[in-house]
Amino acid sequence: MSRVLVTGGAGFIGSHLVDRLVADGHAVTVLDDLSTGRREHVSQEVELVQGSVADRELVDGLFSRGRFDAVLHLAGQASIRISFASPEIDLTTNVLGTINVVRACHDSGVRRLLHASSMTIYGEPARIPTPEDEPCVPVSYYGVTKLAAERYVHIAAEGPDSGLAVTSLRMFNVYGPRQSIANPYQGVLAIFIGNVLRGEPITIHGDGGQTRDFVYVDDVVDAWVRLLDLPASFGRVLNVGSGRETSVNELADSVLRSFGQSRSTWEVRREGAQLGDQRRAAADVSALTALGWHSRCTFEEGLVATTSWAQAAAAS
Ligand code: NAD
């Protein structure tokens, strides 16, 4: 058993990761300010410290209570739209919060840090599927702060005598149960499901030809857990995606179909393209696959699991 800190562990991805770590026998602590995360998604067996990663005193105090064997840093402002509306919040959470976590890892002798990076840091990549050595030119404020955070993590670990082994997981569009269907600012698949469950029209921004790589949350958790103690991943950035490109138009049709609807029975509106909206996204996952990981859930299976969960959650 090891002591693991999960920042953002009350969030969508973080809470699934916490469940897996607990099942694997780790002693887990969660640090989360519950801004988008939910207390009820955190297992009772887990200590939840409510506070912000941007609060240096709180972070230092938590790390000084005894050395964590590993830190999984997922706390973050995860919405592109909010990054433009409130860039200070995005910067403070994603960059200052990460600096605080990295510094506390160093000061308390943590040896292992995994970081939640994002496909948004690629911007408009020349290569699709995109490998990790593609130049990073983010086109959203969110992409800028995620790239800055990733570089803080890796530069800190490369310092002399750092003793800190880091890995960044550049996750593509993660979806699955517990992704908020009520938050209109993040997670296009969950937003569409929420629209249908509330009887609202689906809104597509732009022509709907923009593509995303949807990867099911259990596959993402598999990647985090596989890399936790894997020396071959130390110092590396790794894409986590399905490798499959799906347009937002196709997504809308799939979500409607999963509810027995179609565009002839359901209103699909169009609005202008959103700032920072990337045109195409698909992950080249050969580096992660070479480390033994495989995406196991098809999009069709994942969508059924997600809509079933959302229907039950909306009814309760
Ligand atoms: P989420 O919003 O459900 O999770 C983020 C969690 O961080 C929430 O529990 C929230 O309460 C917490 N948080 C936010 N600000 C905080 C702060 N200042 N201090 C402490 N906790 C704070 O989103 P998610 O989709 O689970 O994303 C988790 C991480 O993965 C984020 O860092 C996000 O940028 C990154 N990511 C997500 C995706 C995706 O498709 N969902 C893709 C790539 C990267």
mmCIF file of C-alpha atoms and ligand atoms in Angstrom:
data_model
loop_
_atom_site.group_PDB
_atom_site.id
_atom_site.type_symbol
_atom_site.label_atom_id
_atom_site.label_comp_id
_atom_site.label_asym_id
_atom_site.label_seq_id
_atom_site.Cartn_x
_atom_site.Cartn_y
_atom_site.Cartn_z
ATOM 1 C CA MET A 1 0.000 0.000 0.000
ATOM 2 C CA SER A 2 1.228 3.488 -0.731
ATOM 3 C CA ARG A 3 0.055 6.958 0.254
ATOM 4 C CA VAL A 4 -1.320 8.748 -2.763
ATOM 5 C CA LEU A 5 -2.576 12.323 -3.049
ATOM 6 C CA VAL A 6 -5.089 13.024 -5.810
ATOM 7 C CA THR A 7 -5.701 16.720 -6.431
ATOM 8 C CA GLY A 8 -9.041 17.261 -8.137
ATOM 9 C CA GLY A 9 -10.117 13.853 -6.820
ATOM 10 C CA ALA A 10 -13.755 14.934 -6.430
ATOM 11 C CA GLY A 11 -13.974 15.738 -10.144
ATOM 12 C CA PHE A 12 -15.127 13.647 -13.052
ATOM 13 C CA ILE A 13 -11.849 11.911 -13.952
ATOM 14 C CA GLY A 14 -10.281 12.259 -10.496
ATOM 15 C CA SER A 15 -13.108 10.502 -8.666
ATOM 16 C CA HIS A 16 -12.937 7.466 -10.959
ATOM 17 C CA LEU A 17 -9.190 7.362 -10.439
ATOM 18 C CA VAL A 18 -9.646 7.540 -6.666
ATOM 19 C CA ASP A 19 -12.068 4.599 -6.773
ATOM 20 C CA ARG A 20 -9.519 2.513 -8.661
ATOM 21 C CA LEU A 21 -6.662 3.455 -6.341
ATOM 22 C CA VAL A 22 -8.743 2.526 -3.284
ATOM 23 C CA ALA A 23 -9.684 -0.801 -4.902
ATOM 24 C CA ASP A 24 -5.972 -1.416 -5.567
ATOM 25 C CA GLY A 25 -5.271 -0.930 -1.844
ATOM 26 C CA HIS A 26 -3.719 2.531 -1.770
ATOM 27 C CA ALA A 27 -4.310 5.001 1.046
ATOM 28 C CA VAL A 28 -5.759 7.982 -0.801
ATOM 29 C CA THR A 29 -6.098 11.626 0.188
ATOM 30 C CA VAL A 30 -8.030 14.053 -2.022
ATOM 31 C CA LEU A 31 -7.410 17.786 -2.240
ATOM 32 C CA ASP A 32 -10.284 19.542 -3.989
ATOM 33 C CA ASP A 33 -12.018 22.896 -3.624
ATOM 34 C CA LEU A 34 -15.309 21.386 -4.884
ATOM 35 C CA SER A 35 -15.685 24.165 -7.454
ATOM 36 C CA THR A 36 -16.830 21.625 -10.056
ATOM 37 C CA GLY A 37 -16.159 18.409 -8.120
ATOM 38 C CA ARG A 38 -18.705 16.743 -5.866
ATOM 39 C CA ARG A 39 -18.247 15.408 -2.376
ATOM 40 C CA GLU A 40 -20.613 12.497 -3.046
ATOM 41 C CA HIS A 41 -18.289 11.223 -5.776
ATOM 42 C CA VAL A 42 -15.495 10.704 -3.243
ATOM 43 C CA SER A 43 -15.461 7.322 -1.539
ATOM 44 C CA GLN A 44 -16.087 7.309 2.234
ATOM 45 C CA GLU A 45 -12.741 5.560 2.747
ATOM 46 C CA VAL A 46 -10.911 8.593 1.461
ATOM 47 C CA GLU A 47 -9.870 11.714 3.327
ATOM 48 C CA LEU A 48 -11.145 14.783 1.501
ATOM 49 C CA VAL A 49 -9.307 18.012 2.216
ATOM 50 C CA GLN A 50 -11.392 20.894 0.931
ATOM 51 C CA GLY A 51 -9.215 23.720 -0.322
ATOM 52 C CA SER A 52 -7.476 25.205 -3.314
ATOM 53 C CA VAL A 53 -4.213 24.128 -4.906
ATOM 54 C CA ALA A 54 -3.634 27.846 -5.411
ATOM 55 C CA ASP A 55 -3.467 28.301 -1.611
ATOM 56 C CA ARG A 56 0.233 27.796 -0.942
ATOM 57 C CA GLU A 57 -0.082 27.670 2.825
ATOM 58 C CA LEU A 58 -2.773 24.995 2.660
ATOM 59 C CA VAL A 59 -0.828 22.936 0.116
ATOM 60 C CA ASP A 60 2.399 23.162 2.125
ATOM 61 C CA GLY A 61 0.520 22.235 5.308
ATOM 62 C CA LEU A 62 -1.001 19.160 3.686
ATOM 63 C CA PHE A 63 2.328 17.946 2.290
ATOM 64 C CA SER A 64 4.105 18.503 5.618
ATOM 65 C CA ARG A 65 1.819 15.986 7.374
ATOM 66 C CA GLY A 66 3.875 13.029 6.079
ATOM 67 C CA ARG A 67 5.412 12.165 2.743
ATOM 68 C CA PHE A 68 3.132 11.043 -0.094
ATOM 69 C CA ASP A 69 4.537 8.209 -2.201
ATOM 70 C CA ALA A 70 2.869 9.641 -5.279
ATOM 71 C CA VAL A 71 0.907 12.734 -6.269
ATOM 72 C CA LEU A 72 -1.646 12.662 -9.092
ATOM 73 C CA HIS A 73 -2.374 16.248 -10.024
ATOM 74 C CA LEU A 74 -5.759 16.680 -11.701
ATOM 75 C CA ALA A 75 -7.097 19.787 -9.951
ATOM 76 C CA GLY A 76 -7.669 22.319 -12.651
ATOM 77 C CA GLN A 77 -9.929 24.770 -14.339
ATOM 78 C CA ALA A 78 -11.069 22.544 -17.223
ATOM 79 C CA SER A 79 -13.247 24.813 -19.372
ATOM 80 C CA ILE A 80 -12.045 26.606 -22.506
ATOM 81 C CA ARG A 81 -14.947 29.037 -22.271
ATOM 82 C CA ILE A 82 -14.175 29.964 -18.671
ATOM 83 C CA SER A 83 -10.510 30.423 -19.594
ATOM 84 C CA PHE A 84 -11.574 33.241 -21.914
ATOM 85 C CA ALA A 85 -14.230 34.668 -19.578
ATOM 86 C CA SER A 86 -12.042 34.547 -16.442
ATOM 87 C CA PRO A 87 -8.403 34.194 -17.498
ATOM 88 C CA GLU A 88 -7.201 35.071 -13.991
ATOM 89 C CA ILE A 89 -9.031 32.086 -12.491
ATOM 90 C CA ASP A 90 -7.706 29.817 -15.238
ATOM 91 C CA LEU A 91 -4.154 31.080 -14.727
ATOM 92 C CA THR A 92 -4.288 30.915 -10.941
ATOM 93 C CA THR A 93 -5.723 27.413 -10.801
ATOM 94 C CA ASN A 94 -3.810 25.784 -13.608
ATOM 95 C CA VAL A 95 -0.427 27.491 -13.350
ATOM 96 C CA LEU A 96 -0.054 28.776 -9.784
ATOM 97 C CA GLY A 97 -1.807 25.665 -8.471
ATOM 98 C CA THR A 98 0.637 23.461 -10.357
ATOM 99 C CA ILE A 99 3.639 25.480 -9.164
ATOM 100 C CA ASN A 100 2.440 25.011 -5.576
ATOM 101 C CA VAL A 101 2.058 21.254 -6.058
ATOM 102 C CA VAL A 102 5.461 20.880 -7.741
ATOM 103 C CA ARG A 103 7.196 22.942 -5.050
ATOM 104 C CA ALA A 104 5.511 20.988 -2.253
ATOM 105 C CA CYS A 105 6.574 17.721 -3.929
ATOM 106 C CA HIS A 106 10.176 18.922 -3.911
ATOM 107 C CA ASP A 107 10.093 20.287 -0.381
ATOM 108 C CA SER A 108 8.575 17.139 1.099
ATOM 109 C CA GLY A 109 10.618 14.623 -0.913
ATOM 110 C CA VAL A 110 7.826 13.198 -3.094
ATOM 111 C CA ARG A 111 9.356 10.900 -5.733
ATOM 112 C CA ARG A 112 6.495 10.534 -8.201
ATOM 113 C CA LEU A 113 4.174 13.090 -9.816
ATOM 114 C CA LEU A 114 1.669 12.493 -12.614
ATOM 115 C CA HIS A 115 0.030 15.489 -14.215
ATOM 116 C CA ALA A 116 -3.252 15.967 -16.112
ATOM 117 C CA SER A 117 -2.248 17.656 -19.346
ATOM 118 C CA SER A 118 -4.482 18.196 -22.348
ATOM 119 C CA MET A 119 -4.703 17.784 -26.094
ATOM 120 C CA THR A 120 -5.598 21.491 -26.258
ATOM 121 C CA ILE A 121 -1.898 22.319 -25.988
ATOM 122 C CA TYR A 122 -1.394 21.160 -29.623
ATOM 123 C CA GLY A 123 -3.675 23.881 -31.030
ATOM 124 C CA GLU A 124 -4.067 23.177 -34.756
ATOM 125 C CA PRO A 125 -1.561 20.353 -35.300
ATOM 126 C CA ALA A 126 -0.219 19.600 -38.767
ATOM 127 C CA ARG A 127 -0.389 15.860 -38.119
ATOM 128 C CA ILE A 128 -3.617 13.966 -37.348
ATOM 129 C CA PRO A 129 -3.441 11.611 -35.481
ATOM 130 C CA THR A 130 -1.074 13.790 -33.487
ATOM 131 C CA PRO A 131 2.086 12.346 -31.944
ATOM 132 C CA GLU A 132 3.656 13.790 -28.804
ATOM 133 C CA ASP A 133 6.523 15.486 -30.675
ATOM 134 C CA GLU A 134 4.127 17.738 -32.594
ATOM 135 C CA PRO A 135 4.869 21.435 -31.872
ATOM 136 C CA CYS A 136 2.535 22.860 -29.214
ATOM 137 C CA VAL A 137 0.833 26.105 -30.268
ATOM 138 C CA PRO A 138 -2.351 26.343 -28.190
ATOM 139 C CA VAL A 139 -5.243 28.385 -29.577
ATOM 140 C CA SER A 140 -7.151 28.838 -26.299
ATOM 141 C CA TYR A 141 -6.173 30.493 -23.016
ATOM 142 C CA TYR A 142 -6.878 27.128 -21.374
ATOM 143 C CA GLY A 143 -4.400 25.463 -23.732
ATOM 144 C CA VAL A 144 -1.806 28.071 -22.786
ATOM 145 C CA THR A 145 -2.155 27.420 -19.050
ATOM 146 C CA LYS A 146 -2.149 23.635 -19.496
ATOM 147 C CA LEU A 147 1.027 23.882 -21.583
ATOM 148 C CA ALA A 148 2.657 26.190 -19.023
ATOM 149 C CA ALA A 149 1.720 23.805 -16.213
ATOM 150 C CA GLU A 150 3.126 20.835 -18.130
ATOM 151 C CA ARG A 151 6.416 22.637 -18.677
ATOM 152 C CA TYR A 152 6.660 23.681 -14.998
ATOM 153 C CA VAL A 153 6.243 20.037 -14.022
ATOM 154 C CA HIS A 154 8.869 18.723 -16.436
ATOM 155 C CA ILE A 155 11.440 21.472 -16.007
ATOM 156 C CA ALA A 156 11.267 21.066 -12.213
ATOM 157 C CA ALA A 157 11.866 17.331 -12.529
ATOM 158 C CA GLU A 158 14.822 17.794 -14.879
ATOM 159 C CA GLY A 159 16.714 19.927 -12.352
ATOM 160 C CA PRO A 160 19.863 18.526 -10.742
ATOM 161 C CA ASP A 161 19.144 16.151 -7.833
ATOM 162 C CA SER A 162 15.413 16.671 -8.285
ATOM 163 C CA GLY A 163 14.603 13.080 -7.296
ATOM 164 C CA LEU A 164 11.135 13.615 -8.775
ATOM 165 C CA ALA A 165 9.925 11.358 -11.599
ATOM 166 C CA VAL A 166 7.132 13.015 -13.582
ATOM 167 C CA THR A 167 4.759 11.993 -16.343
ATOM 168 C CA SER A 168 2.165 14.132 -18.106
ATOM 169 C CA LEU A 169 -0.903 12.528 -19.616
ATOM 170 C CA ARG A 170 -2.136 14.597 -22.537
ATOM 171 C CA MET A 171 -5.739 13.514 -22.368
ATOM 172 C CA PHE A 172 -8.069 14.041 -25.323
ATOM 173 C CA ASN A 173 -11.879 14.309 -24.832
ATOM 174 C CA VAL A 174 -12.624 12.143 -21.825
ATOM 175 C CA TYR A 175 -16.269 11.142 -21.321
ATOM 176 C CA GLY A 176 -18.287 8.805 -19.127
ATOM 177 C CA PRO A 177 -20.425 8.597 -15.993
ATOM 178 C CA ARG A 178 -20.112 11.491 -13.481
ATOM 179 C CA GLN A 179 -19.224 14.043 -16.140
ATOM 180 C CA SER A 180 -21.578 16.878 -15.322
ATOM 181 C CA ILE A 181 -24.650 17.054 -17.563
ATOM 182 C CA ALA A 182 -25.570 20.371 -15.933
ATOM 183 C CA ASN A 183 -22.357 22.284 -16.644
ATOM 184 C CA PRO A 184 -22.711 24.076 -20.000
ATOM 185 C CA TYR A 185 -19.041 25.072 -20.074
ATOM 186 C CA GLN A 186 -17.147 21.785 -20.362
ATOM 187 C CA GLY A 187 -17.576 18.363 -21.955
ATOM 188 C CA VAL A 188 -19.466 18.542 -25.272
ATOM 189 C CA LEU A 189 -20.772 14.962 -25.057
ATOM 190 C CA ALA A 190 -22.200 15.462 -21.562
ATOM 191 C CA ILE A 191 -23.626 18.836 -22.624
ATOM 192 C CA PHE A 192 -25.538 17.172 -25.496
ATOM 193 C CA ILE A 193 -26.811 14.397 -23.209
ATOM 194 C CA GLY A 194 -27.952 17.008 -20.676
ATOM 195 C CA ASN A 195 -29.737 18.913 -23.448
ATOM 196 C CA VAL A 196 -31.723 15.834 -24.503
ATOM 197 C CA LEU A 197 -32.560 14.802 -20.936
ATOM 198 C CA ARG A 198 -33.941 18.285 -20.211
ATOM 199 C CA GLY A 199 -35.870 18.374 -23.487
ATOM 200 C CA GLU A 200 -33.735 21.223 -24.877
ATOM 201 C CA PRO A 201 -32.440 21.660 -28.425
ATOM 202 C CA ILE A 202 -28.835 20.637 -29.071
ATOM 203 C CA THR A 203 -26.627 23.559 -30.070
ATOM 204 C CA ILE A 204 -23.710 23.027 -32.451
ATOM 205 C CA HIS A 205 -21.138 25.791 -32.647
ATOM 206 C CA GLY A 206 -19.696 26.359 -36.117
ATOM 207 C CA ASP A 207 -20.374 23.927 -38.951
ATOM 208 C CA GLY A 208 -20.045 20.833 -36.726
ATOM 209 C CA GLY A 209 -17.222 19.507 -38.883
ATOM 210 C CA GLN A 210 -14.705 20.048 -36.054
ATOM 211 C CA THR A 211 -13.504 16.712 -34.725
ATOM 212 C CA ARG A 212 -12.651 15.322 -31.302
ATOM 213 C CA ASP A 213 -11.122 12.117 -29.998
ATOM 214 C CA PHE A 214 -13.491 10.702 -27.373
ATOM 215 C CA VAL A 215 -11.903 8.353 -24.869
ATOM 216 C CA TYR A 216 -13.867 6.549 -22.168
ATOM 217 C CA VAL A 217 -13.021 7.389 -18.575
ATOM 218 C CA ASP A 218 -12.242 3.771 -17.558
ATOM 219 C CA ASP A 219 -9.613 3.597 -20.304
ATOM 220 C CA VAL A 220 -8.139 6.858 -19.044
ATOM 221 C CA VAL A 221 -8.014 5.546 -15.473
ATOM 222 C CA ASP A 222 -6.269 2.409 -16.802
ATOM 223 C CA ALA A 223 -3.580 4.645 -18.283
ATOM 224 C CA TRP A 224 -2.990 6.589 -15.041
ATOM 225 C CA VAL A 225 -2.795 3.412 -12.965
ATOM 226 C CA ARG A 226 -0.516 1.645 -15.458
ATOM 227 C CA LEU A 227 1.915 4.566 -15.492
ATOM 228 C CA LEU A 228 1.940 5.113 -11.728
ATOM 229 C CA ASP A 229 4.990 2.932 -11.033
ATOM 230 C CA LEU A 230 6.266 2.418 -14.550
ATOM 231 C CA PRO A 231 9.879 3.658 -14.946
ATOM 232 C CA ALA A 232 9.550 3.630 -18.754
ATOM 233 C CA SER A 233 7.087 6.531 -18.399
ATOM 234 C CA PHE A 234 9.267 8.711 -16.174
ATOM 235 C CA GLY A 235 10.043 12.128 -17.668
ATOM 236 C CA ARG A 236 7.626 11.601 -20.548
ATOM 237 C CA VAL A 237 4.505 13.193 -21.981
ATOM 238 C CA LEU A 238 1.990 10.676 -23.316
ATOM 239 C CA ASN A 239 -1.205 11.056 -25.313
ATOM 240 C CA VAL A 240 -4.311 9.359 -23.945
ATOM 241 C CA GLY A 241 -7.042 9.010 -26.537
ATOM 242 C CA SER A 242 -8.890 6.469 -28.638
ATOM 243 C CA GLY A 243 -7.153 7.474 -31.869
ATOM 244 C CA ARG A 244 -10.567 7.827 -33.481
ATOM 245 C CA GLU A 245 -11.753 11.120 -34.944
ATOM 246 C CA THR A 246 -15.438 11.977 -34.493
ATOM 247 C CA SER A 247 -17.035 15.174 -35.750
ATOM 248 C CA VAL A 248 -19.374 17.182 -33.547
ATOM 249 C CA ASN A 249 -22.087 16.550 -36.160
ATOM 250 C CA GLU A 250 -21.542 12.792 -35.805
ATOM 251 C CA LEU A 251 -21.536 13.157 -32.031
ATOM 252 C CA ALA A 252 -24.898 14.960 -32.060
ATOM 253 C CA ASP A 253 -26.372 12.226 -34.273
ATOM 254 C CA SER A 254 -24.983 9.470 -32.008
ATOM 255 C CA VAL A 255 -26.350 11.079 -28.848
ATOM 256 C CA LEU A 256 -29.765 11.578 -30.439
ATOM 257 C CA ARG A 257 -29.759 7.971 -31.696
ATOM 258 C CA SER A 258 -28.938 6.679 -28.210
ATOM 259 C CA PHE A 259 -32.202 8.301 -27.050
ATOM 260 C CA GLY A 260 -34.158 6.927 -30.013
ATOM 261 C CA GLN A 261 -34.214 10.383 -31.641
ATOM 262 C CA SER A 262 -32.830 11.945 -34.816
ATOM 263 C CA ARG A 263 -32.566 15.373 -36.382
ATOM 264 C CA SER A 264 -36.034 14.891 -37.836
ATOM 265 C CA THR A 265 -37.493 14.493 -34.329
ATOM 266 C CA TRP A 266 -35.173 16.793 -32.339
ATOM 267 C CA GLU A 267 -34.148 20.400 -32.863
ATOM 268 C CA VAL A 268 -30.456 20.893 -33.592
ATOM 269 C CA ARG A 269 -29.481 24.577 -33.628
ATOM 270 C CA ARG A 270 -26.416 26.234 -35.026
ATOM 271 C CA GLU A 271 -24.508 29.084 -33.459
ATOM 272 C CA GLY A 272 -21.249 30.792 -34.341
ATOM 273 C CA ALA A 273 -17.949 29.010 -33.801
ATOM 274 C CA GLN A 274 -16.434 29.469 -30.352
ATOM 275 C CA LEU A 275 -13.117 31.115 -29.655
ATOM 276 C CA GLY A 276 -10.377 28.564 -29.115
ATOM 277 C CA ASP A 277 -12.299 25.735 -30.777
ATOM 278 C CA GLN A 278 -9.762 23.450 -32.467
ATOM 279 C CA ARG A 279 -10.652 22.163 -35.923
ATOM 280 C CA ARG A 280 -9.398 18.594 -35.672
ATOM 281 C CA ALA A 281 -8.231 16.327 -32.879
ATOM 282 C CA ALA A 282 -7.158 12.710 -32.761
ATOM 283 C CA ALA A 283 -4.417 11.137 -30.689
ATOM 284 C CA ASP A 284 -1.533 9.078 -31.929
ATOM 285 C CA VAL A 285 -1.416 6.643 -29.023
ATOM 286 C CA SER A 286 1.438 4.456 -30.237
ATOM 287 C CA ALA A 287 3.736 5.609 -27.404
ATOM 288 C CA LEU A 288 1.211 4.634 -24.734
ATOM 289 C CA THR A 289 0.319 1.425 -26.564
ATOM 290 C CA ALA A 290 4.015 0.465 -26.558
ATOM 291 C CA LEU A 291 3.807 0.656 -22.751
ATOM 292 C CA GLY A 292 1.056 -1.986 -22.759
ATOM 293 C CA TRP A 293 -2.059 0.227 -22.709
ATOM 294 C CA HIS A 294 -5.008 -0.302 -25.035
ATOM 295 C CA SER A 295 -8.296 1.511 -25.321
ATOM 296 C CA ARG A 296 -10.794 -1.229 -24.525
ATOM 297 C CA CYS A 297 -14.106 0.576 -24.714
ATOM 298 C CA THR A 298 -15.610 1.371 -28.119
ATOM 299 C CA PHE A 299 -17.382 4.689 -28.551
ATOM 300 C CA GLU A 300 -20.711 2.890 -28.949
ATOM 301 C CA GLU A 301 -20.264 0.960 -25.663
ATOM 302 C CA GLY A 302 -19.076 4.041 -23.816
ATOM 303 C CA LEU A 303 -21.999 6.106 -25.041
ATOM 304 C CA VAL A 304 -24.517 3.482 -23.867
ATOM 305 C CA ALA A 305 -22.864 3.379 -20.414
ATOM 306 C CA THR A 306 -22.831 7.173 -20.199
ATOM 307 C CA THR A 307 -26.428 7.748 -21.297
ATOM 308 C CA SER A 308 -27.651 4.980 -18.931
ATOM 309 C CA TRP A 309 -25.830 6.619 -16.042
ATOM 310 C CA ALA A 310 -27.116 10.079 -17.002
ATOM 311 C CA GLN A 311 -30.722 8.883 -17.229
ATOM 312 C CA ALA A 312 -30.490 7.257 -13.799
ATOM 313 C CA ALA A 313 -28.773 10.342 -12.329
ATOM 314 C CA ALA A 314 -31.388 12.679 -13.789
ATOM 315 C CA ALA A 315 -34.209 10.508 -12.395
ATOM 316 C CA SER A 316 -32.772 10.372 -8.869
HETATM 317 P P1 NAD B 1 -13.560 18.393 -13.370
HETATM 318 O O1 NAD B 1 -13.920 19.838 -13.433
HETATM 319 O O2 NAD B 1 -14.638 17.411 -13.110
HETATM 320 O O3 NAD B 1 -12.388 18.136 -12.345
HETATM 321 C C1 NAD B 1 -11.531 19.145 -11.877
HETATM 322 C C2 NAD B 1 -11.503 19.021 -10.369
HETATM 323 O O4 NAD B 1 -10.565 19.991 -9.854
HETATM 324 C C3 NAD B 1 -12.851 19.316 -9.733
HETATM 325 O O5 NAD B 1 -13.135 18.358 -8.727
HETATM 326 C C4 NAD B 1 -12.680 20.703 -9.134
HETATM 327 O O6 NAD B 1 -13.521 20.917 -8.017
HETATM 328 C C5 NAD B 1 -11.210 20.686 -8.784
HETATM 329 N N1 NAD B 1 -10.617 22.019 -8.721
HETATM 330 C C6 NAD B 1 -10.771 23.051 -9.570
HETATM 331 N N2 NAD B 1 -10.060 24.108 -9.163
HETATM 332 C C7 NAD B 1 -9.411 23.721 -8.031
HETATM 333 C C8 NAD B 1 -8.537 24.361 -7.139
HETATM 334 N N3 NAD B 1 -8.156 25.633 -7.315
HETATM 335 N N4 NAD B 1 -8.063 23.656 -6.084
HETATM 336 C C9 NAD B 1 -8.448 22.368 -5.865
HETATM 337 N N5 NAD B 1 -9.302 21.721 -6.676
HETATM 338 C C10 NAD B 1 -9.770 22.395 -7.752
HETATM 339 O O7 NAD B 1 -12.846 18.105 -14.767
HETATM 340 P P2 NAD B 1 -12.194 16.772 -15.327
HETATM 341 O O8 NAD B 1 -12.730 16.616 -16.684
HETATM 342 O O9 NAD B 1 -12.298 15.665 -14.358
HETATM 343 O O10 NAD B 1 -10.667 17.245 -15.470
HETATM 344 C C11 NAD B 1 -9.662 16.838 -14.552
HETATM 345 C C12 NAD B 1 -8.324 17.351 -15.066
HETATM 346 O O11 NAD B 1 -8.045 16.774 -16.334
HETATM 347 C C13 NAD B 1 -8.264 18.861 -15.244
HETATM 348 O O12 NAD B 1 -6.968 19.288 -14.877
HETATM 349 C C14 NAD B 1 -8.460 19.041 -16.739
HETATM 350 O O13 NAD B 1 -7.840 20.224 -17.193
HETATM 351 C C15 NAD B 1 -7.777 17.803 -17.268
HETATM 352 N N6 NAD B 1 -8.251 17.325 -18.577
HETATM 353 C C16 NAD B 1 -9.559 16.956 -18.737
HETATM 354 C C17 NAD B 1 -9.964 16.470 -19.982
HETATM 355 C C18 NAD B 1 -11.379 16.027 -20.248
HETATM 356 O O14 NAD B 1 -11.695 15.705 -21.400
HETATM 357 N N7 NAD B 1 -12.273 15.966 -19.271
HETATM 358 C C19 NAD B 1 -9.039 16.379 -21.036
HETATM 359 C C20 NAD B 1 -7.725 16.783 -20.809
HETATM 360 C C21 NAD B 1 -7.344 17.241 -19.572
#
